[in-house]
Amino acid sequence: MEKYVINGGKRLNGEVSIGGAKNAAVAIIPAVILADSPCRIENVPDISDVALIANILQGLGATIKNINKSSLYIDPTTIFTHIANYEQVKGMRASYYLLGALLGKYGKAEVAMPGGCNFGVRPVDLHIKAFEALGATHTLKNGVIKIKADKLVGGKIYLDVVSVGATMNAMLAAVKAEGYTEIENAAKEPHIVDLANFLNSMGANIKGAGTDTIKIRGVRSLKGTTYSIIPDQIEAGTYMVAAAATGGNVVVNNVIPRHLEVITAKLQEMGVSVEEYDEAVRVISDGKLKKCTIKTMPHPGFPTDMQPQFAAMLTIANGISVIHENVWENRFQYVSELARLGAKISVEGKVAFIEGVDHLEAAPVKATDLRAGAAMLIAGLCAKGTTEIENIGYVERGYENIVEKLRGLGADITKKRTMTTTQVVIA
Ligand code: EPZ
């Protein structure tokens, strides 16, 4: 097991470069299955979720090569099965995109129920509803979703809840379905638009991605393409918050400022200076932070994936801040870990009340999920003393080279191997 060890209290200064968007990459890589020839995917983040989804594709028979640190060559023509590896699939949430891609290409798919961060029930009923609207039938037995369609025919898909995953999966299944498909109440995140742009670069006919109605005309075949993934909005936001929380001065490079608007606005509301450039933002803070209220919503609202990071920063803001989590049923599990560092937070249902304290004190804590792990890092960077963070595998799923990037900004952070209980006993 490994842990992060952080000597906190240092202001972050300097420049950091953002990688490709995780939640775009884990959809675009399975989408390559739909092509009839190889694809080159660029600006792929170096994270374990990408490695896992690539391994799952290789398990199906796809040929995948690393062209360089951030580019993949993927040849889907060597795929020989529509049955994904059970153990691998249950290791991540985004494995459900294999359902849409395999169904769209072969008319059948067998994929285990997905895993992923645990903040409540994570149903896939809307994914199934979308597939059935296109003529598919499904069974769910022994933890495996089996889906098939003799012929996929375009239709109307209404998503009762705005769902990123169901919107993506509906697009994947519909791009080659005969006729016209309309996805209503669609999610509008930047990664939704990125997937649509990727599919269109292969010859799909998708209009309206980024609005709440996506219109698709099925095409007979999709060809291989070269495509570069957009920068990661949440990775960028995480470094912006780390700079603000430590009272630093940081330039975050390789971003699309438009994707960061709501994060920028909230930081400015807290008294933090944010300067926007063409492909970068600069965050300047004196460490005196005003309280604020946050209500997470689907894009273009405040992103739920930035909620834990802001919570960590608000523990040392002036006054009482309030966070309403409107997307997930239980995304405050990290609060008990922040309390170990001296944070004063109470949670009532889906609302957290955060009373700012003068400073946090270091303590051993653990990551309870991906973004909660990022929140622990931000808290550790601010806390006085040496904070140790366990369960860092969660963080490494979504943040490429985070120790190196934080050290490049002046953070005193290292990654250390921990002795397992057995090893300690033997020692
Ligand atoms: C994606 O999860 C992201 N994961 C999540 O990011 C993110 O928090 C979430 O979208 C919301 O933005 C990936 O893209 C891999 P949803 P997803 O379907 O697709 C309900 C991270 O930190 N729902 O948009 O699983 C659901 O319960 C991760 O990078 C149904 O009811 O989220 C939730 O309340 C964590 N039925 C709401 O919709 C369904 O069939 C939004 O979920 C599907 C979803």
XYZ file of C-alpha atoms and ligand atoms in Angstrom:
471
model
C 0.000 0.000 0.000
C 1.191 3.587 -0.549
C 0.369 6.889 1.131
C 0.942 10.592 0.533
C 2.984 12.443 3.171
C 2.536 16.227 3.152
C 4.238 18.904 5.251
C 1.566 21.571 5.023
C 1.502 25.361 5.346
C 3.346 26.229 2.149
C 1.809 28.620 -0.401
C 1.714 27.090 -3.903
C 3.511 29.139 -6.560
C 4.437 28.523 -10.204
C 2.819 26.837 -13.187
C 1.065 23.502 -13.673
C -0.146 21.891 -16.922
C -3.462 20.055 -17.125
C -3.888 16.675 -18.818
C -6.729 15.239 -20.871
C -10.192 14.914 -19.340
C -10.693 11.610 -17.496
C -14.454 11.544 -18.016
C -14.023 12.167 -21.745
C -11.207 9.617 -22.139
C -13.094 6.768 -20.452
C -15.945 7.263 -22.944
C -13.906 7.991 -26.094
C -11.665 4.935 -25.708
C -14.625 2.458 -25.678
C -16.227 4.501 -28.491
C -13.347 3.409 -30.752
C -15.080 -0.026 -30.836
C -17.627 1.543 -33.239
C -14.938 2.309 -35.868
C -14.135 0.019 -38.823
C -10.449 0.994 -38.763
C -7.804 2.121 -36.234
C -7.891 5.402 -34.304
C -5.177 7.603 -32.787
C -6.304 9.248 -29.534
C -4.164 12.129 -28.231
C -3.972 14.064 -24.941
C -4.950 10.907 -23.050
C -4.412 11.373 -19.280
C -1.870 9.059 -17.613
C -4.256 7.666 -14.955
C -5.258 4.207 -13.798
C -8.881 4.484 -15.017
C -7.563 4.937 -18.574
C -5.166 2.002 -18.165
C -8.048 -0.157 -16.917
C -10.495 0.710 -19.716
C -7.698 0.108 -22.253
C -6.984 -3.286 -20.678
C -10.663 -4.165 -20.890
C -10.648 -3.328 -24.608
C -7.541 -5.483 -25.067
C -9.422 -8.285 -23.297
C -12.070 -7.989 -26.027
C -9.280 -8.405 -28.598
C -8.563 -4.777 -29.556
C -4.950 -3.975 -30.444
C -3.678 -1.038 -28.351
C -0.225 0.565 -28.488
C 1.230 3.577 -26.650
C 2.425 5.974 -29.374
C 3.910 8.293 -26.718
C 3.195 9.353 -23.095
C -0.257 10.714 -23.932
C -1.274 9.123 -27.250
C -2.822 5.731 -27.962
C -3.157 3.721 -31.187
C -6.298 1.565 -30.958
C -7.270 -0.972 -33.647
C -10.800 -2.314 -32.992
C -10.808 -4.616 -36.028
C -9.155 -7.423 -34.020
C -11.989 -7.552 -31.460
C -13.374 -11.102 -31.290
C -15.909 -11.028 -28.441
C -18.737 -8.922 -27.007
C -18.214 -10.287 -23.485
C -16.155 -8.043 -21.185
C -14.009 -9.383 -18.320
C -16.134 -9.428 -15.148
C -13.400 -8.634 -12.615
C -11.948 -5.766 -14.649
C -15.354 -4.214 -15.390
C -16.471 -4.034 -11.769
C -13.340 -2.001 -11.023
C -14.734 1.203 -12.489
C -17.929 3.056 -13.241
C -17.223 4.013 -16.856
C -17.019 0.375 -17.961
C -20.733 0.725 -18.691
C -19.792 2.571 -21.915
C -18.847 -0.846 -23.274
C -22.578 -1.637 -23.340
C -23.407 1.226 -25.700
C -20.339 0.747 -27.885
C -20.626 -3.045 -28.247
C -24.390 -2.828 -28.785
C -23.931 -0.079 -31.369
C -21.283 -2.080 -33.237
C -22.305 -5.729 -32.864
C -25.923 -5.617 -31.666
C -24.993 -7.382 -28.429
C -22.976 -6.918 -25.229
C -22.331 -8.718 -21.941
C -20.875 -6.393 -19.303
C -20.848 -6.701 -15.502
C -22.636 -4.121 -13.375
C -20.115 -1.273 -13.021
C -18.191 -0.284 -9.887
C -16.904 3.205 -9.139
C -16.865 5.678 -6.273
C -19.370 4.839 -3.558
C -21.586 7.837 -2.836
C -24.915 6.127 -2.850
C -26.788 3.958 -5.283
C -25.510 4.373 -8.832
C -28.297 2.913 -10.972
C -28.108 2.274 -14.706
C -31.879 2.209 -15.346
C -31.680 5.199 -17.710
C -28.935 3.516 -19.736
C -31.179 0.465 -20.190
C -34.171 2.702 -20.997
C -32.129 4.360 -23.764
C -31.080 1.033 -25.278
C -34.653 -0.297 -25.153
C -35.907 2.866 -26.906
C -33.675 1.796 -29.823
C -35.121 -1.737 -29.946
C -32.798 -3.638 -27.611
C -33.776 -6.120 -24.890
C -31.785 -6.870 -21.732
C -31.373 -9.282 -18.862
C -29.550 -8.768 -15.559
C -28.354 -12.025 -13.973
C -25.407 -12.943 -11.754
C -24.239 -9.321 -11.847
C -23.995 -9.247 -15.634
C -26.032 -7.029 -17.948
C -26.756 -8.800 -21.250
C -28.144 -6.589 -23.967
C -29.008 -7.374 -27.576
C -30.922 -6.105 -30.594
C -31.596 -7.812 -33.910
C -31.689 -4.326 -35.385
C -31.198 -0.925 -33.731
C -33.770 1.609 -34.925
C -33.672 5.301 -33.993
C -36.226 6.580 -31.487
C -37.031 9.167 -28.818
C -35.123 8.878 -25.550
C -36.263 10.972 -22.610
C -33.870 10.910 -19.639
C -35.955 11.336 -16.473
C -32.811 12.503 -14.641
C -29.965 14.453 -16.270
C -27.359 11.701 -16.509
C -23.869 12.029 -17.998
C -23.438 8.279 -18.373
C -26.860 7.613 -19.856
C -26.448 10.511 -22.318
C -23.066 9.163 -23.444
C -24.342 5.577 -23.709
C -27.426 6.643 -25.670
C -25.155 8.397 -28.200
C -22.913 5.331 -28.510
C -25.864 3.020 -29.188
C -27.653 5.418 -31.556
C -24.882 6.579 -33.931
C -25.299 3.527 -36.193
C -29.003 2.842 -35.458
C -31.212 3.114 -38.529
C -32.985 6.459 -38.766
C -33.367 9.384 -36.361
C -32.786 9.450 -32.604
C -33.513 12.290 -30.215
C -32.107 12.364 -26.673
C -34.109 14.754 -24.495
C -33.069 16.155 -21.107
C -29.499 15.274 -22.080
C -26.482 16.133 -19.931
C -24.405 19.092 -21.235
C -20.970 18.576 -19.641
C -17.882 19.404 -21.743
C -17.076 15.682 -21.970
C -20.483 15.033 -23.568
C -19.576 17.495 -26.333
C -16.118 15.921 -26.606
C -17.579 12.442 -27.208
C -20.001 13.833 -29.807
C -17.134 15.627 -31.573
C -15.079 12.437 -31.554
C -17.944 10.383 -33.019
C -18.592 13.054 -35.663
C -14.880 12.982 -36.573
C -15.426 9.264 -37.358
C -18.358 10.140 -39.634
C -21.310 10.163 -37.235
C -24.148 12.662 -37.610
C -24.769 14.179 -34.153
C -26.171 17.653 -33.574
C -27.020 19.551 -30.389
C -24.438 18.054 -27.997
C -24.049 20.549 -25.154
C -27.753 21.409 -25.259
C -30.515 19.438 -23.567
C -31.625 17.870 -26.879
C -29.185 15.803 -28.918
C -30.229 14.812 -32.476
C -28.621 11.816 -34.175
C -29.043 10.432 -37.682
C -27.723 6.855 -37.896
C -24.907 6.119 -40.361
C -23.889 2.765 -41.805
C -20.224 2.867 -40.829
C -17.688 4.878 -38.870
C -14.039 5.209 -39.909
C -10.893 5.493 -37.835
C -9.750 9.021 -36.949
C -7.166 11.019 -35.008
C -8.627 12.944 -32.092
C -7.286 14.996 -29.165
C -9.187 14.903 -25.865
C -10.166 18.193 -24.185
C -8.318 19.317 -21.017
C -9.725 18.053 -17.714
C -12.060 20.666 -16.200
C -11.989 18.995 -12.775
C -8.226 18.494 -12.620
C -7.855 22.175 -13.484
C -10.414 23.191 -10.866
C -8.635 21.093 -8.260
C -5.342 22.964 -8.772
C -7.197 26.297 -8.775
C -8.669 25.448 -5.377
C -5.299 24.210 -4.043
C -3.749 27.556 -5.046
C -6.586 29.526 -3.445
C -6.621 27.489 -0.233
C -2.847 27.825 0.355
C -2.789 31.568 -0.429
C -0.697 30.980 -3.531
C -0.091 32.396 -6.991
C -0.450 29.697 -9.650
C -0.850 29.629 -13.431
C -2.896 26.619 -14.578
C -1.939 25.933 -18.217
C -3.639 23.949 -20.994
C -7.244 24.681 -19.980
C -10.414 25.919 -21.700
C -11.392 28.894 -19.447
C -15.011 28.677 -20.619
C -15.226 25.207 -18.987
C -14.052 26.710 -15.688
C -16.457 29.658 -15.529
C -18.526 28.484 -12.562
C -15.395 27.516 -10.582
C -13.797 30.885 -11.366
C -16.959 32.754 -10.353
C -17.180 30.919 -7.019
C -13.498 31.575 -6.233
C -13.935 35.268 -7.074
C -16.980 35.346 -4.771
C -14.648 34.079 -2.019
C -12.251 36.977 -2.620
C -9.754 35.068 -4.774
C -8.313 36.735 -7.894
C -8.636 34.684 -11.117
C -7.189 36.019 -14.389
C -8.279 34.321 -17.630
C -6.012 33.920 -20.664
C -6.577 32.056 -23.962
C -5.526 28.637 -22.620
C -4.665 29.345 -18.992
C -5.937 30.890 -15.784
C -3.917 32.503 -12.980
C -5.170 32.134 -9.394
C -3.886 34.599 -6.768
C -4.957 34.439 -3.126
C -3.785 36.029 0.117
C -5.275 33.103 2.009
C -8.097 35.195 3.482
C -11.159 33.423 2.113
C -14.795 34.520 2.354
C -17.522 31.990 3.132
C -19.895 30.982 0.343
C -22.864 28.792 -0.519
C -22.531 26.033 -3.103
C -25.349 24.135 -4.841
C -24.141 21.326 -7.079
C -26.072 20.926 -10.340
C -25.581 19.323 -13.765
C -23.528 21.481 -16.183
C -23.517 24.470 -16.512
C -24.218 24.505 -12.764
C -21.578 23.990 -10.084
C -19.950 20.581 -10.788
C -20.520 17.945 -8.107
C -16.983 16.684 -8.817
C -15.605 19.946 -7.381
C -17.694 19.794 -4.187
C -15.221 17.962 -1.887
C -12.301 20.155 -2.955
C -14.238 23.344 -2.161
C -15.338 21.855 1.161
C -11.686 21.337 2.148
C -10.931 24.986 1.325
C -14.027 26.279 3.137
C -12.879 24.666 6.406
C -10.492 27.651 6.780
C -12.713 30.375 5.257
C -14.228 33.145 7.380
C -17.739 32.321 8.568
C -20.171 29.496 7.955
C -20.398 28.090 4.402
C -23.160 25.817 3.121
C -22.899 23.087 0.475
C -26.030 21.545 -1.070
C -25.226 18.254 -2.880
C -28.047 17.912 -5.401
C -26.607 15.238 -7.727
C -25.560 12.349 -5.459
C -27.411 10.967 -2.468
C -24.384 10.656 -0.185
C -21.284 12.562 -1.236
C -20.166 13.786 2.205
C -18.419 10.637 3.451
C -15.116 12.530 3.454
C -16.397 14.939 6.142
C -15.339 12.618 8.979
C -11.805 12.580 7.572
C -11.677 16.392 7.393
C -12.851 16.462 11.025
C -9.650 14.582 11.996
C -7.767 17.667 10.779
C -9.863 19.951 13.015
C -12.524 20.937 10.492
C -15.925 21.927 11.935
C -18.527 20.441 9.579
C -22.040 19.162 10.243
C -24.125 17.309 7.667
C -27.911 17.206 7.583
C -29.117 15.001 4.736
C -27.666 16.444 1.522
C -26.506 19.720 3.100
C -23.145 20.366 4.784
C -22.540 23.345 7.099
C -18.860 24.310 7.349
C -17.739 26.678 10.114
C -14.367 28.118 9.196
C -11.531 27.590 11.699
C -8.286 29.529 12.034
C -6.202 26.624 10.722
C -6.176 22.838 10.296
C -3.853 20.540 12.259
C -2.164 17.587 10.530
C -3.426 14.031 11.167
C -3.481 10.612 9.463
C -6.494 10.500 7.092
C -7.714 8.403 4.185
C -9.277 8.986 0.801
C -12.870 7.720 0.708
C -13.225 8.217 -3.069
C -11.499 9.993 -5.968
C -12.490 13.622 -5.347
C -12.540 13.109 -1.573
C -8.894 12.115 -1.935
C -8.227 15.389 -3.735
C -9.958 17.175 -0.858
C -7.639 15.439 1.633
C -4.638 16.618 -0.408
C -5.888 20.218 -0.347
C -6.540 20.014 3.401
C -3.092 18.488 3.980
C -1.439 21.256 1.958
C -3.089 23.784 4.307
C -2.737 21.945 7.629
C 0.060 22.693 10.089
C 2.343 19.680 10.454
C 2.676 16.393 8.571
C -0.498 14.868 7.140
C -0.519 11.281 5.855
C -3.199 10.170 3.380
C -4.003 6.476 2.803
C -6.099 4.764 0.083
C -4.377 6.925 -2.521
C -5.314 4.485 -5.273
C -8.557 6.444 -5.508
C -6.619 9.648 -6.310
C -4.352 7.971 -8.844
C -7.473 6.869 -10.761
C -8.140 10.437 -11.841
C -5.090 12.676 -11.320
C -1.975 12.081 -13.455
C 1.406 12.639 -11.721
C -0.239 14.602 -8.915
C 2.774 14.380 -6.566
C 5.155 15.686 -9.240
C 2.721 18.432 -10.260
C 2.238 19.595 -6.640
C 5.996 19.450 -5.946
C 6.464 21.594 -9.043
C 4.303 24.200 -7.288
C 6.413 24.096 -4.134
C 4.416 21.593 -2.108
C 6.354 19.393 0.324
C 4.737 16.080 -0.631
C 6.082 12.572 -1.094
C 4.586 9.166 -1.823
C 5.625 6.462 0.649
C 5.037 2.749 0.831
C 3.110 1.716 3.991
C 3.745 -1.533 5.850
C 0.632 -3.735 5.821
C -0.453 -5.001 9.237
C 1.011 -8.422 8.426
C 4.358 -6.904 7.481
C 4.413 -4.910 10.754
C 3.671 -8.060 12.763
C 6.404 -9.993 10.946
C 8.790 -7.043 11.395
C -20.410 10.805 -14.205
O -20.931 9.750 -13.426
C -18.995 11.021 -13.718
N -18.227 9.797 -13.920
C -18.994 11.410 -12.241
O -17.655 11.780 -11.931
C -19.868 12.632 -12.019
O -19.986 12.870 -10.622
C -21.255 12.423 -12.621
O -21.157 12.018 -14.003
C -22.098 13.697 -12.570
O -21.424 14.707 -13.273
C -17.789 9.514 -15.165
O -18.020 10.265 -16.104
C -16.988 8.250 -15.313
P -24.783 10.482 -13.769
P -22.329 9.050 -13.848
O -25.334 9.360 -14.561
O -22.447 9.063 -15.318
C -28.723 9.307 -11.447
C -15.574 11.680 -10.923
O -15.278 12.146 -9.801
N -28.848 8.212 -12.430
O -24.670 11.829 -14.399
O -22.427 7.764 -13.120
C -27.568 9.093 -10.485
O -27.960 8.259 -9.398
C -16.879 10.943 -11.077
O -14.911 11.839 -11.951
C -30.027 7.451 -12.431
O -30.931 7.673 -11.628
O -23.353 10.079 -13.214
C -27.237 10.491 -10.054
O -28.103 10.873 -8.999
C -17.545 10.663 -9.753
N -30.154 6.441 -13.334
C -27.568 11.333 -11.295
O -28.377 10.505 -12.133
C -29.169 6.161 -14.255
O -29.353 5.234 -15.072
C -26.352 11.758 -12.092
O -25.615 10.586 -12.392
C -27.981 6.940 -14.240
C -27.852 7.968 -13.326
